[in-house]
Short mmCIF file of C-alpha atoms in Angstrom, two decimals:
data_model
loop_
_atom_site.label_atom_id
_atom_site.label_comp_id
_atom_site.label_asym_id
_atom_site.label_seq_id
_atom_site.Cartn_x
_atom_site.Cartn_y
_atom_site.Cartn_z
CA VAL A 1 -66.51 -59.77 17.27
CA ILE A 2 -62.57 -61.12 17.46
CA SER A 3 -61.03 -61.20 13.71
CA LYS A 4 -58.59 -63.81 13.04
CA ASN A 5 -56.12 -60.60 12.84
CA ASP A 6 -56.84 -59.76 16.37
CA ILE A 7 -56.02 -63.48 17.45
CA SER A 8 -52.88 -63.56 15.56
CA MET A 9 -51.61 -60.38 16.75
CA MET A 10 -52.40 -61.27 20.34
CA THR A 11 -50.85 -64.61 19.97
CA GLU A 12 -47.59 -62.92 18.20
CA GLU A 13 -47.21 -60.48 21.34
CA HIS A 14 -47.77 -62.92 24.03
CA LEU A 15 -45.29 -65.54 22.31
CA GLY A 16 -42.94 -62.40 22.51
CA GLN A 17 -43.70 -61.89 26.36
CA ILE A 18 -43.26 -65.76 27.08
CA ALA A 19 -39.95 -65.81 25.28
CA ASN A 20 -38.88 -62.99 27.17
CA GLU A 21 -39.58 -64.43 30.30
CA LEU A 22 -38.45 -68.03 29.97
CA GLY A 23 -35.74 -67.22 27.48
CA ASN A 24 -34.89 -67.80 23.87
CA LYS A 25 -32.57 -70.78 25.07
CA PHE A 26 -35.48 -72.58 26.47
CA MET A 27 -37.86 -71.48 23.73
CA LEU A 28 -36.28 -71.82 20.49
CA PRO A 29 -35.43 -75.47 20.67
CA LEU A 30 -39.11 -76.05 21.48
CA PHE A 31 -40.50 -74.36 18.39
CA ILE A 32 -37.80 -75.16 15.75
CA PRO A 33 -39.62 -78.35 14.73
CA LEU A 34 -43.13 -76.44 14.40
CA ILE A 35 -41.49 -73.53 12.70
CA GLN A 36 -39.77 -76.08 10.00
CA GLN A 37 -43.42 -78.03 9.65
CA CYS A 38 -44.99 -74.55 9.12
CA LEU A 39 -42.24 -73.52 6.49
CA SER A 40 -42.65 -76.59 4.57
CA SER A 41 -46.31 -76.15 4.31
CA PRO A 42 -47.82 -75.56 0.91
CA GLU A 43 -50.38 -73.17 2.86
CA ILE A 44 -49.17 -69.56 2.86
CA SER A 45 -50.95 -68.99 6.31
CA TYR A 46 -48.87 -71.49 7.64
CA GLN A 47 -45.66 -70.30 6.11
CA HIS A 48 -46.34 -66.78 7.38
CA ALA A 49 -47.18 -68.47 10.90
CA GLY A 50 -43.57 -70.11 10.82
CA LEU A 51 -41.92 -66.77 9.65
CA ALA A 52 -43.50 -64.66 12.09
CA SER A 53 -42.92 -67.25 15.09
CA LEU A 54 -39.36 -67.22 14.10
CA ALA A 55 -39.02 -63.33 13.69
CA ILE A 56 -40.37 -63.17 17.39
CA LEU A 57 -38.16 -66.00 19.11
CA ILE A 58 -35.00 -64.39 17.59
CA GLU A 59 -35.57 -60.79 17.92
CA ASN A 60 -33.81 -60.59 21.07
CA CYS A 61 -31.95 -64.16 20.80
CA HIS A 62 -28.53 -62.23 20.96
CA GLU A 63 -28.97 -61.11 24.47
CA SER A 64 -29.74 -64.68 25.63
CA PHE A 65 -26.92 -66.32 24.13
CA LYS A 66 -24.40 -63.89 25.50
CA ASN A 67 -25.30 -64.96 29.01
#
């Protein structure tokens, strides 16, 4: 049985991998509207998803913007 935590952890891991492959210059503009929508939600789970996504995408952002 797969739990919600398992799905969440796999999603976070894969989002980071995709961001590394495609580059944050490409990924960040796509996700900013979704992140803003999540952060403005009254649901704590959506707020958590927004913060987690933002953290994953900006984790190595400084390297992408140097180039």
